[in-house]
Coordinates of C-alpha atoms and ligand atoms in Angstrom, one line a residue:
Chain A
M1 CA -26.1 10.0 -22.6
M2 CA -25.7 13.7 -23.9
L3 CA -26.0 16.7 -21.7
N4 CA -29.5 18.2 -22.4
T5 CA -29.2 22.0 -23.1
E6 CA -32.6 22.3 -24.6
P7 CA -35.5 23.5 -22.5
N8 CA -36.3 20.8 -19.8
L9 CA -37.5 22.6 -16.8
A10 CA -41.2 22.1 -16.1
A11 CA -41.6 25.6 -14.6
P12 CA -38.6 27.7 -15.4
D13 CA -39.6 30.8 -13.7
D14 CA -40.6 29.1 -10.6
F15 CA -37.2 27.2 -10.5
Y16 CA -35.2 30.5 -11.0
E17 CA -37.1 32.2 -8.3
A18 CA -36.5 29.3 -5.9
L19 CA -32.9 29.3 -6.7
I20 CA -32.5 33.0 -5.8
E21 CA -34.8 32.6 -2.8
M22 CA -32.5 29.8 -1.6
H23 CA -29.7 32.3 -1.1
R24 CA -31.8 35.0 0.7
D25 CA -30.0 36.5 3.6
L26 CA -26.9 34.4 3.4
T27 CA -23.4 35.7 3.5
P28 CA -21.2 34.9 0.4
E29 CA -19.5 32.1 2.4
E30 CA -22.9 30.5 3.3
S31 CA -24.1 30.8 -0.3
A32 CA -21.0 29.1 -1.5
A33 CA -21.7 26.2 0.9
V34 CA -25.4 26.0 -0.1
N35 CA -24.3 25.9 -3.8
A36 CA -21.8 23.2 -3.1
R37 CA -24.4 21.1 -1.4
L38 CA -26.8 21.8 -4.2
I39 CA -24.3 20.6 -6.8
L40 CA -23.5 17.4 -5.0
L41 CA -27.3 16.6 -4.5
L42 CA -28.0 17.2 -8.1
A43 CA -25.0 15.4 -9.3
N44 CA -25.9 12.3 -7.4
H45 CA -29.4 12.5 -8.6
I46 CA -28.2 12.6 -12.3
G47 CA -25.7 9.9 -11.7
D48 CA -24.4 9.5 -15.3
T49 CA -20.7 10.4 -15.3
E50 CA -20.6 11.4 -18.9
V51 CA -23.4 14.0 -18.5
L52 CA -21.7 15.3 -15.4
M53 CA -18.4 15.7 -17.2
Q54 CA -20.0 17.5 -20.1
A55 CA -21.9 19.8 -17.8
M56 CA -18.7 20.6 -15.9
Q57 CA -16.9 21.3 -19.2
R58 CA -19.8 23.6 -20.3
A59 CA -19.9 25.4 -17.1
R60 CA -16.2 26.0 -17.0
A61 CA -16.2 27.2 -20.7
G62 CA -18.6 30.0 -19.5
Chain B
M1 CA 8.5 -16.8 20.3
A2 CA 8.5 -13.8 22.7
D3 CA 8.5 -10.4 21.4
V4 CA 11.9 -8.7 21.3
D5 CA 12.1 -4.9 21.9
Y6 CA 12.8 -4.4 18.3
Q7 CA 13.2 -0.7 18.6
S8 CA 16.3 -1.0 20.8
L9 CA 17.8 -3.8 18.9
V10 CA 21.3 -3.1 17.6
M11 CA 22.6 -5.3 14.9
P12 CA 26.3 -5.5 15.1
Y13 CA 28.6 -4.7 12.2
R14 CA 30.8 -7.5 11.2
R15 CA 33.8 -7.4 9.0
S16 CA 33.1 -9.4 5.8
A17 CA 35.8 -11.5 4.1
D18 CA 34.9 -9.5 1.0
Q19 CA 36.6 -6.5 2.6
D20 CA 39.9 -8.3 2.7
R21 CA 40.0 -9.6 -0.9
P22 CA 42.4 -7.9 -3.3
E23 CA 39.7 -7.9 -6.0
P24 CA 36.1 -7.1 -5.5
A25 CA 34.0 -10.1 -4.8
R26 CA 31.1 -11.0 -7.1
H27 CA 27.5 -11.7 -6.0
P28 CA 24.5 -12.6 -8.1
V29 CA 22.2 -10.2 -6.2
V30 CA 22.9 -7.3 -3.8
V31 CA 20.0 -5.7 -2.2
V32 CA 20.6 -2.2 -0.9
G33 CA 18.5 -1.4 2.1
A34 CA 17.2 -3.6 4.9
G35 CA 13.8 -1.8 5.3
P36 CA 10.6 -4.0 4.9
V37 CA 11.0 -4.0 1.2
G38 CA 14.6 -5.1 1.0
L39 CA 14.2 -7.7 3.8
T40 CA 11.1 -9.1 1.9
M41 CA 13.2 -9.2 -1.3
A42 CA 16.0 -11.1 0.4
I43 CA 13.6 -13.7 1.8
D44 CA 11.7 -14.3 -1.5
L45 CA 15.0 -14.8 -3.3
A46 CA 16.5 -17.0 -0.7
Q47 CA 13.4 -19.1 -0.6
R48 CA 13.9 -19.6 -4.3
G49 CA 17.5 -20.7 -3.8
V50 CA 19.0 -17.5 -4.8
A51 CA 22.0 -16.2 -2.5
V52 CA 21.6 -12.5 -1.5
V53 CA 23.8 -10.0 0.3
V54 CA 21.9 -7.2 1.8
L55 CA 23.6 -3.9 2.7
D56 CA 22.2 -1.3 5.1
D57 CA 23.8 1.9 6.3
D58 CA 22.4 1.7 9.8
D59 CA 22.4 -0.9 12.5
R60 CA 18.8 -0.6 13.7
L61 CA 15.3 -1.3 12.5
S62 CA 12.7 1.4 11.8
T63 CA 13.0 4.2 14.2
G64 CA 9.5 4.7 15.5
S65 CA 6.6 3.0 14.0
R66 CA 6.0 4.7 10.6
A67 CA 3.8 2.3 8.8
I68 CA 1.0 0.8 10.9
C69 CA -1.6 -0.5 8.4
F70 CA -0.7 -3.7 6.7
S71 CA -3.0 -5.0 4.0
K72 CA -4.4 -8.4 3.3
R73 CA -2.2 -8.7 0.3
A74 CA 1.0 -7.8 2.1
L75 CA 0.1 -10.4 4.7
E76 CA -0.6 -13.1 2.1
I77 CA 2.8 -12.4 0.4
W78 CA 4.5 -12.6 3.8
D79 CA 2.6 -15.8 4.5
R80 CA 4.1 -17.3 1.3
L81 CA 7.4 -16.2 2.7
G82 CA 6.6 -17.8 6.1
C83 CA 5.9 -14.9 8.5
G84 CA 2.5 -13.5 7.5
R85 CA 0.6 -15.5 10.2
R86 CA 2.8 -14.1 12.9
M87 CA 2.1 -10.5 11.8
A88 CA -1.6 -11.1 11.5
D89 CA -1.6 -12.7 15.0
K90 CA 0.2 -9.8 16.6
G91 CA -1.6 -7.0 14.6
V92 CA -4.7 -5.4 15.9
R93 CA -7.8 -6.0 13.8
W94 CA -10.4 -3.4 13.2
N95 CA -13.6 -3.1 11.2
T96 CA -15.3 0.0 12.4
G97 CA -14.4 3.5 11.3
R98 CA -15.9 6.6 12.6
V99 CA -16.0 10.0 11.0
F100 CA -16.3 13.2 12.9
F101 CA -16.9 16.7 11.4
G102 CA -16.7 19.6 13.9
D103 CA -18.3 18.6 17.2
D104 CA -20.2 15.6 16.0
E105 CA -19.8 12.2 14.8
I106 CA -21.4 12.3 11.4
Y107 CA -21.3 8.6 10.7
N108 CA -19.6 5.3 11.0
F109 CA -18.9 2.4 8.8
D110 CA -18.1 -1.2 9.0
L111 CA -15.5 -2.5 6.7
L112 CA -17.7 -5.6 6.4
P113 CA -14.9 -7.9 5.5
E114 CA -15.9 -10.6 3.1
A115 CA -15.9 -13.9 4.9
G116 CA -13.8 -16.8 3.6
H117 CA -10.3 -15.3 3.4
G118 CA -7.3 -16.6 5.3
F119 CA -6.2 -13.0 6.3
P120 CA -8.1 -9.9 7.3
A121 CA -8.4 -6.8 5.0
F122 CA -6.0 -5.0 7.3
V123 CA -4.1 -5.3 10.6
N124 CA -2.4 -2.6 12.5
L125 CA 1.1 -3.3 13.4
Q126 CA 4.1 -1.1 14.2
Q127 CA 6.6 -1.2 11.3
Y128 CA 9.3 -2.3 13.7
Y129 CA 7.4 -5.5 14.4
A130 CA 7.0 -6.1 10.7
E131 CA 10.7 -5.5 10.2
G132 CA 11.7 -7.6 13.3
Y133 CA 9.6 -10.6 12.2
L134 CA 11.2 -10.3 8.7
L135 CA 14.5 -10.0 10.1
E136 CA 14.1 -13.1 12.2
R137 CA 12.8 -15.0 9.2
T138 CA 15.9 -14.1 7.3
E139 CA 17.9 -16.0 9.9
D140 CA 16.4 -19.2 8.7
F141 CA 18.2 -18.9 5.3
P142 CA 21.9 -19.4 5.1
G143 CA 21.8 -17.7 1.7
I144 CA 21.0 -14.4 3.2
E145 CA 23.8 -12.2 4.5
I146 CA 22.9 -8.9 5.9
R147 CA 25.7 -6.5 6.4
W148 CA 24.9 -3.7 8.8
R149 CA 26.7 -0.3 8.7
N150 CA 27.5 -0.9 5.1
K151 CA 26.7 2.3 3.3
V152 CA 26.7 2.3 -0.4
T153 CA 28.5 5.5 -1.5
G154 CA 29.1 4.8 -5.2
I155 CA 27.6 2.7 -8.1
L156 CA 29.1 1.9 -11.4
P157 CA 26.5 0.3 -13.6
A158 CA 27.7 -2.0 -16.4
A159 CA 26.1 -4.4 -19.0
D160 CA 26.4 -7.3 -16.8
G161 CA 25.8 -5.8 -13.4
A162 CA 27.2 -3.0 -11.3
Q163 CA 30.1 -2.3 -9.1
L164 CA 29.2 -0.9 -5.6
T165 CA 31.4 1.2 -3.4
I166 CA 30.6 0.6 0.3
D167 CA 31.7 2.6 3.4
T168 CA 32.0 0.7 6.6
P169 CA 33.4 1.4 10.1
D170 CA 36.6 -0.3 8.8
G171 CA 36.9 1.8 5.7
S172 CA 35.5 1.2 2.2
Y173 CA 35.5 -1.7 -0.2
D174 CA 34.0 -2.5 -3.6
L175 CA 31.6 -5.3 -4.5
D176 CA 30.5 -6.6 -7.9
A177 CA 26.9 -7.6 -8.3
D178 CA 25.1 -9.3 -11.2
W179 CA 22.0 -7.5 -10.1
V180 CA 21.5 -4.7 -7.8
I181 CA 18.1 -4.2 -6.1
A182 CA 17.8 -0.7 -4.9
A183 CA 15.5 -0.7 -1.7
D184 CA 17.2 2.2 -0.2
G185 CA 14.0 4.2 0.6
S186 CA 12.3 7.4 -0.5
R187 CA 15.6 9.4 -0.5
S188 CA 17.2 6.6 -2.4
P189 CA 20.9 7.6 -2.6
L190 CA 21.3 5.0 -5.4
R191 CA 18.8 6.9 -7.5
A192 CA 20.6 10.1 -7.0
M193 CA 24.0 8.6 -7.7
M194 CA 22.6 7.3 -11.0
G195 CA 21.5 10.8 -11.8
L196 CA 17.7 9.6 -11.8
E197 CA 14.6 11.2 -10.2
A198 CA 11.3 10.5 -8.7
K199 CA 8.9 13.0 -10.0
G200 CA 5.4 14.0 -8.8
R201 CA 3.6 16.1 -6.3
V202 CA 4.8 17.2 -2.9
F203 CA 1.9 18.3 -0.8
R204 CA 2.3 21.6 0.9
D205 CA 1.2 20.5 4.2
R206 CA 2.8 19.0 7.4
F207 CA 1.7 16.3 9.7
L208 CA 2.6 15.5 13.2
I209 CA 2.7 11.8 13.7
A210 CA 2.7 10.7 17.3
D211 CA 2.6 7.2 18.9
V212 CA 1.4 7.2 22.5
R213 CA 1.3 4.5 25.0
M214 CA -1.8 4.4 27.2
T215 CA -4.4 2.0 28.8
A216 CA -7.5 3.7 27.5
D217 CA -10.8 2.2 26.7
F218 CA -11.1 3.5 23.3
P219 CA -12.1 0.6 21.1
S220 CA -10.2 -0.8 18.2
E221 CA -11.6 1.5 15.8
R222 CA -10.3 4.1 13.3
W223 CA -11.5 7.6 14.2
F224 CA -11.1 10.4 11.7
W225 CA -11.9 14.0 12.6
F226 CA -12.4 16.8 10.1
D227 CA -12.0 20.2 11.8
P228 CA -12.5 19.1 15.3
P229 CA -12.9 21.6 18.2
F230 CA -9.6 20.5 19.7
H231 CA -7.7 21.0 16.5
R232 CA -9.5 23.6 14.4
N233 CA -9.3 23.7 10.7
Q234 CA -7.1 20.5 10.5
S235 CA -7.7 16.8 10.5
V236 CA -6.8 14.2 13.0
L237 CA -6.6 10.5 13.0
L238 CA -6.6 8.1 15.9
H239 CA -5.8 4.4 15.4
R240 CA -4.8 1.6 17.6
Q241 CA -1.7 -0.5 17.4
P242 CA -0.6 -3.6 19.5
D243 CA 0.8 -3.2 23.1
D244 CA -1.6 -0.3 24.0
V245 CA 0.2 2.0 21.6
W246 CA -2.1 4.5 19.7
R247 CA -1.2 6.4 16.5
I248 CA -2.4 10.0 16.3
D249 CA -1.9 12.0 13.2
F250 CA -2.3 15.8 13.4
Q251 CA -2.5 17.9 10.3
L252 CA -0.5 21.0 10.9
G253 CA -0.6 23.1 7.7
W254 CA 2.2 24.1 5.6
D255 CA 3.3 27.0 7.8
A256 CA 4.1 24.9 10.8
D257 CA 7.7 24.8 11.9
P258 CA 8.7 21.1 11.7
I259 CA 11.5 21.4 14.3
A260 CA 9.4 23.2 17.0
E261 CA 6.3 21.0 16.4
R262 CA 8.3 17.8 17.2
Q263 CA 9.2 19.0 20.7
P264 CA 7.3 17.4 23.5
E265 CA 6.2 20.8 25.0
R266 CA 4.3 21.4 21.8
V267 CA 3.1 17.8 21.2
L268 CA 1.8 16.9 24.6
P269 CA -0.8 19.7 24.8
R270 CA -2.1 18.6 21.3
V271 CA -2.4 15.0 22.5
R272 CA -4.0 16.1 25.8
A273 CA -6.6 18.2 23.9
L274 CA -7.6 15.1 22.2
L275 CA -7.5 12.7 24.9
G276 CA -8.9 14.8 27.7
P277 CA -7.1 16.6 30.6
D278 CA -7.1 13.4 32.8
A279 CA -5.6 11.0 30.3
Q280 CA -2.4 9.1 31.4
F281 CA -0.1 8.4 28.5
D282 CA 3.4 8.3 27.4
L283 CA 4.8 9.8 24.2
E284 CA 6.5 6.9 22.5
W285 CA 7.6 8.5 19.3
C286 CA 6.7 11.5 17.2
S287 CA 7.9 13.1 14.0
V288 CA 6.7 15.8 11.5
Y289 CA 6.3 14.8 7.9
T290 CA 5.6 16.3 4.5
F291 CA 4.2 13.9 2.0
A292 CA 4.7 13.5 -1.6
C293 CA 3.1 11.3 -4.3
Q294 CA 5.9 10.6 -6.9
R295 CA 7.5 7.8 -8.9
M296 CA 10.5 7.2 -11.0
E297 CA 9.7 7.2 -14.7
R298 CA 11.2 3.7 -15.0
F299 CA 11.9 1.1 -12.2
C300 CA 14.5 -0.9 -14.2
H301 CA 17.8 0.6 -15.3
G302 CA 19.7 -2.3 -16.7
R303 CA 20.9 -4.5 -14.0
V304 CA 19.8 -2.0 -11.3
V305 CA 16.2 -2.4 -10.3
F306 CA 14.4 0.0 -7.9
V307 CA 11.7 -1.3 -5.5
G308 CA 9.7 0.1 -2.7
D309 CA 10.0 3.9 -1.6
A310 CA 13.0 4.2 -3.8
A311 CA 10.9 3.7 -6.9
H312 CA 7.6 5.4 -5.7
G313 CA 6.2 7.3 -2.8
V314 CA 2.7 7.9 -1.7
S315 CA 1.1 9.9 1.0
P316 CA 0.2 7.6 3.9
F317 CA -3.5 7.9 3.5
G318 CA -4.7 4.5 2.3
A319 CA -1.5 2.8 3.6
R320 CA 0.0 2.1 0.3
G321 CA 3.8 2.6 1.0
A322 CA 5.1 -0.5 2.6
N323 CA 2.1 -2.5 1.2
S324 CA 3.0 -1.7 -2.4
G325 CA 6.7 -2.0 -1.9
V326 CA 6.1 -5.7 -0.6
Q327 CA 4.1 -6.2 -3.8
D328 CA 7.0 -5.0 -5.9
V329 CA 9.3 -7.6 -4.7
D330 CA 6.6 -10.4 -4.8
N331 CA 6.5 -9.5 -8.6
L332 CA 10.3 -9.3 -9.0
G333 CA 11.4 -12.2 -6.9
W334 CA 10.4 -15.1 -9.1
K335 CA 11.3 -13.2 -12.4
L336 CA 14.9 -12.5 -11.1
A337 CA 15.2 -16.2 -10.0
L338 CA 14.2 -17.6 -13.4
V339 CA 16.6 -15.1 -15.2
L340 CA 19.5 -16.1 -12.9
E341 CA 18.8 -19.7 -13.5
G342 CA 18.8 -19.0 -17.2
R343 CA 15.2 -20.2 -17.6
A344 CA 13.9 -17.0 -18.7
P345 CA 15.1 -14.2 -21.0
E346 CA 16.5 -11.1 -19.1
S347 CA 13.7 -9.0 -20.7
L348 CA 11.4 -10.6 -18.2
I349 CA 12.7 -8.1 -15.7
D350 CA 11.4 -5.3 -17.9
S351 CA 7.8 -6.7 -17.2
Y352 CA 8.5 -6.0 -13.5
G353 CA 8.8 -2.4 -14.4
A354 CA 5.8 -2.3 -16.6
E355 CA 3.6 -4.0 -14.1
R356 CA 4.7 -2.2 -11.0
E357 CA 4.9 1.2 -12.7
Y358 CA 1.2 0.6 -13.6
A359 CA 0.4 -0.3 -10.0
A360 CA 2.2 2.7 -8.7
D361 CA 0.1 4.9 -10.8
E362 CA -3.0 3.4 -9.3
N363 CA -1.6 3.9 -5.8
I364 CA -0.6 7.4 -6.4
L365 CA -3.9 8.3 -7.9
N366 CA -5.7 7.0 -4.8
S367 CA -3.4 8.6 -2.3
T368 CA -3.6 11.8 -4.3
R369 CA -7.3 11.8 -4.1
S370 CA -7.4 11.1 -0.4
T371 CA -4.8 13.8 0.3
D372 CA -6.9 16.3 -1.7
F373 CA -9.9 15.6 0.3
I374 CA -8.2 15.6 3.7
T375 CA -6.2 18.7 3.0
P376 CA -8.1 20.8 0.5
K377 CA -5.7 23.1 -1.4
S378 CA -8.1 25.8 -2.6
Q379 CA -11.0 27.7 -1.0
M380 CA -13.5 26.0 -3.3
S381 CA -12.0 22.7 -2.6
R382 CA -12.6 23.2 1.0
V383 CA -16.2 24.4 0.3
F384 CA -17.0 21.2 -1.5
R385 CA -15.1 19.0 1.1
D386 CA -17.3 20.5 3.9
A387 CA -20.4 20.2 1.8
V388 CA -19.7 16.5 1.4
L389 CA -19.2 16.1 5.1
D390 CA -22.4 18.1 5.9
L391 CA -24.5 15.9 3.6
A392 CA -22.9 12.7 4.9
R393 CA -24.7 13.1 8.2
D394 CA -27.8 11.8 6.4
C395 CA -27.2 11.1 2.8
G396 CA -25.8 7.8 1.9
F397 CA -24.4 9.0 -1.4
A398 CA -22.2 11.7 0.4
R399 CA -20.6 9.1 2.6
R400 CA -19.3 7.5 -0.6
L401 CA -17.6 10.7 -1.4
V402 CA -15.9 11.1 2.0
N403 CA -12.2 10.1 1.4
S404 CA -10.0 9.7 4.5
G405 CA -8.0 7.1 2.7
R406 CA -9.1 4.2 0.5
L407 CA -8.4 0.6 1.5
S408 CA -5.1 -0.6 -0.2
V409 CA -6.1 -3.4 -2.6
P410 CA -3.8 -4.9 -5.1
A411 CA -3.7 -3.6 -8.6
T412 CA -5.1 -5.9 -11.3
L413 CA -2.4 -6.0 -14.1
H414 CA -4.8 -5.3 -16.9
G415 CA -3.0 -5.4 -20.2
S416 CA 0.2 -6.9 -19.0
S417 CA 2.3 -8.5 -21.8
L418 CA 2.6 -11.5 -19.6
N419 CA -1.2 -12.2 -19.5
T420 CA -2.8 -14.6 -22.1
P421 CA -6.0 -12.8 -23.2
D422 CA -9.2 -14.9 -22.6
I423 CA -10.6 -17.0 -25.5
D424 CA -13.4 -18.4 -23.3
A425 CA -16.1 -16.5 -21.5
F426 CA -15.8 -15.9 -17.9
A427 CA -17.6 -13.7 -15.3
G428 CA -16.1 -12.2 -12.2
A429 CA -12.9 -10.7 -10.9
M430 CA -10.4 -13.3 -11.6
V431 CA -9.4 -11.9 -15.0
P432 CA -5.8 -12.4 -16.2
G433 CA -3.5 -10.0 -14.2
A434 CA -5.7 -10.2 -11.1
V435 CA -4.3 -11.4 -7.7
C436 CA -5.9 -14.8 -6.9
A437 CA -8.7 -14.6 -4.4
D438 CA -8.5 -16.8 -1.4
A439 CA -11.0 -19.3 -0.2
P440 CA -11.5 -22.0 2.5
V441 CA -10.4 -25.4 1.4
I442 CA -9.9 -28.9 2.8
R443 CA -6.7 -30.8 2.0
D444 CA -6.0 -34.1 3.5
G445 CA -9.0 -33.9 5.8
R446 CA -7.7 -30.5 7.2
R447 CA -9.2 -27.1 6.8
G448 CA -6.9 -24.6 5.3
W449 CA -6.8 -21.8 2.7
F450 CA -6.6 -21.9 -1.0
L451 CA -3.6 -19.7 -1.4
E452 CA -1.4 -22.0 0.9
N453 CA -1.8 -24.5 -1.9
L454 CA -0.1 -22.5 -4.6
G455 CA 3.4 -23.6 -5.3
A456 CA 6.6 -21.7 -5.6
G457 CA 6.5 -21.9 -9.5
F458 CA 3.6 -21.8 -11.8
T459 CA 0.4 -23.6 -10.6
L460 CA -2.2 -25.1 -12.8
L461 CA -5.5 -25.0 -10.9
C462 CA -8.2 -27.3 -12.4
F463 CA -11.7 -27.9 -11.3
G464 CA -13.0 -31.4 -11.5
E465 CA -10.2 -33.0 -13.5
G466 CA -6.8 -32.2 -14.6
P467 CA -3.1 -33.5 -15.2
G468 CA -1.2 -35.1 -12.4
D469 CA 1.0 -32.0 -11.6
A470 CA -2.1 -29.7 -11.4
V471 CA -3.9 -28.7 -8.2
V472 CA -7.2 -30.2 -9.0
V473 CA -10.3 -29.2 -6.9
G474 CA -12.2 -32.4 -6.1
R475 CA -9.0 -34.5 -6.3
D476 CA -6.3 -32.6 -4.1
L477 CA -8.6 -30.1 -2.5
I478 CA -12.1 -29.9 -1.5
D479 CA -13.8 -26.6 -2.0
A480 CA -15.1 -26.4 1.6
E481 CA -17.8 -23.9 1.1
G482 CA -18.1 -23.7 -2.7
L483 CA -16.5 -20.2 -2.5
L484 CA -13.5 -21.2 -4.7
A485 CA -15.7 -22.1 -7.6
R486 CA -17.8 -19.1 -7.1
R487 CA -14.9 -16.6 -7.0
Y488 CA -13.3 -18.2 -10.0
D489 CA -16.6 -18.6 -11.9
A490 CA -15.6 -22.3 -12.4
R491 CA -17.3 -25.1 -14.0
P492 CA -16.1 -28.7 -14.2
G493 CA -13.1 -28.5 -16.7
T494 CA -12.2 -24.8 -16.0
C495 CA -8.5 -24.3 -15.3
Y496 CA -6.4 -21.3 -14.4
L497 CA -2.8 -20.8 -14.9
I498 CA -1.4 -19.0 -11.8
R499 CA 2.0 -17.2 -11.6
P500 CA 4.4 -17.7 -8.9
D501 CA 3.3 -14.3 -7.4
Q502 CA -0.3 -15.7 -7.3
H503 CA -1.6 -13.4 -10.2
V504 CA -3.8 -15.2 -12.8
A505 CA -1.8 -15.6 -16.0
A506 CA -4.5 -17.4 -18.2
R507 CA -7.6 -19.4 -17.9
W508 CA -9.7 -21.7 -20.0
R509 CA -12.9 -23.6 -19.8
R510 CA -11.1 -26.9 -20.9
H511 CA -7.5 -28.0 -20.2
D512 CA -5.2 -28.1 -23.2
A513 CA -1.6 -28.9 -22.6
D514 CA -0.4 -26.9 -25.5
L515 CA -2.3 -23.8 -24.6
V516 CA -1.0 -24.0 -21.0
A517 CA 2.6 -24.4 -22.2
A518 CA 2.3 -21.4 -24.5
A519 CA 0.8 -19.3 -21.6
I520 CA 3.7 -20.3 -19.4
D521 CA 6.2 -19.2 -22.1
R522 CA 4.4 -15.9 -22.4
A523 CA 4.3 -15.4 -18.7
M524 CA 8.0 -16.1 -18.6
G525 CA 8.5 -13.4 -21.2
K526 CA 9.6 -15.8 -23.9
P527 CA 9.2 -14.7 -27.5
A528 CA 6.3 -16.4 -29.1
Ligands
FAD1 C1 4.2 8.3 9.2 C2 4.2 7.3 8.2 C3 3.1 6.4 8.1 C4 3.1 5.4 7.2 N1 2.0 4.5 7.3 C5 2.0 3.4 6.3 C6 1.1 2.5 6.4 O1 0.2 2.4 7.4 N2 1.1 1.4 5.6 C7 2.2 1.3 4.7 O2 2.1 0.4 3.9 N3 3.1 2.2 4.6 C8 3.1 3.3 5.4 N4 4.0 4.2 5.4 C9 5.2 4.0 4.4 C10 6.2 3.0 4.8 O3 6.8 3.4 6.0 C11 7.3 3.0 3.7 O4 6.7 2.8 2.6 C12 8.3 1.8 3.9 O5 9.1 2.0 5.0 C13 9.2 1.7 2.7 O6 10.0 0.5 2.8 P1 11.5 0.5 2.1 O7 12.0 -0.6 2.5 O8 11.2 0.7 0.6 O9 12.3 1.8 2.5 P2 12.8 2.2 4.0 O10 11.9 1.6 4.9 O11 13.0 3.5 4.0 O12 14.2 1.4 4.0 C14 15.4 1.8 3.2 C15 16.6 1.4 4.0 O13 17.7 1.6 3.2 C16 18.7 2.0 3.9 N5 19.7 2.8 3.2 C17 19.4 4.1 2.7 N6 20.5 4.6 2.1 C18 21.4 3.5 2.1 C19 22.8 3.4 1.6 N7 23.3 4.4 0.9 N8 23.4 2.2 1.8 C20 22.7 1.3 2.4 N9 21.6 1.3 2.9 C21 20.9 2.4 2.8 C22 18.1 2.7 5.1 O14 18.9 2.7 6.3 C23 16.8 1.9 5.4 O15 17.1 0.8 6.2 C24 4.2 5.3 6.3 C25 5.3 6.2 6.3 C26 5.2 7.2 7.2 C27 6.3 8.2 7.3

């Protein structure tokens, strides 16, 4: 499977708001931990190794 | 046989007649190093009728316990060599592992060993017992001569062997060997003398390994703590060994002073912090280690062949050091015997290198991953590690990511030149290159295990019918619970060619003597 970089979020603005909200009042350390848990949860949900590898490469490339 | 105190055993130096000869004596095989790997090598060769001289610079077995987890495959190999059952019986069996993070137990797991195998997935046994039992087994073979306090100080490789210079309490002497097996451990003086290296990663961390003797009511379980309150920011492992001895590993970090940390006044408070203020215990042995994952680029250098820690090293998470070294010599023994008998070309030895280098890479990969999880080397690596542990409290997927050591299982030698590729369709794990799975069988009315029925040479295993020299299921063996057929995806007519080291060489749905003969030639390294 290919990493989907086309619009796929059902409610993009809602998602983004919730993402920022997730970090409200957290220290940078706490935020880093929350981000890590989020990545792990999402990665497991996606499951497909190939997609995950592509996403990691894309993220690293900036 | 009653157990000896193997730790205090001193093996006497005896002057050998070779030391008085005007010219160096010549031996077919000289094994350098009487650790678990060298001793196993000697027994395997002697059982195949090859005379072996073993040289060791010391006069004692392993000081302290070192290895404690011995895997099913190592026990099966030692069973083939006549001492695996004794180790399994003495060893502590365990199935439950508990993982703690901070103050809490976050989950526990059951190894859930698959039923129907002659040996358990693992036993815990002090290395000095393993070595002691091997040493006693060598005494059954007049073809094995162990020379204690014989330190190899020089090696001169030649096309037809090598000359060794050996230092003894009586001065030095030379020996010629057709083959030298370097089983001289992780610092391998032979490797250095030949200008060779083992390359890889050294982990910038230190571990205090302590064995304590106590009568405590901890169960026979493996307990692993990440960042516990009694040893902040580091990991700790507690594991039971026979004779009420417990292994405790404390991660110390890279900055720890290895000499100071070994002193009882530093060690005892750490142990007491774990066991509680009232615990009664004696410190049996302790040491501080730094671990590395590395290997030699090639294990075979003409007539000098490297095995065990001399050839490759892994961090101990996952217990792959001694276990993989024993598999090295399991792979090498039959090949060397065939070459010495002139029945196989010398190039067969190169397949030892190819197969075991491949296996070493697998072991190094697994050990490196475990080490990176246990001792995260960057801030973000630590963040993810802790996130995995946090989620592991209630998310099954995260438990699969927790890595405090992966069970040592033998490598399947995919792509080995000795394998005959399948021409028939098969399902399951018994592909060419795989180690044969065990199963309960009945032979002559007695219950036993399949692996015990494999011969010293090649075995042809046939289901239903087969030639006279084959092991035929239904004729020679009864597949007691149907597990053999299931594990080998067998139907009537299916046959497997099995190597002397119990790896699958080839398999077919129908017996064909020509194909079997060709597959044997191939597995013996003969040109097609
Ligand atoms: C703390 C710790 C825990 C471990 N846990 C496990 C575990 O649970 N499971 C596991 O499988 N492995 C484990 N290991 C690894 C295991 O101990 C080694 O892999 C194993 O001892 C290697 O055996 P060897 O025979 O290759 O080498 P060694 O045991 O090192 O033996 C080498 C021998 O060669 C001799 N020698 C050296 N130089 C010369 C010379 N110049 N001339 C003659 N003789 C010489 C030495 O005296 C020694 O007897 C652990 C190791 C450590 C340190």
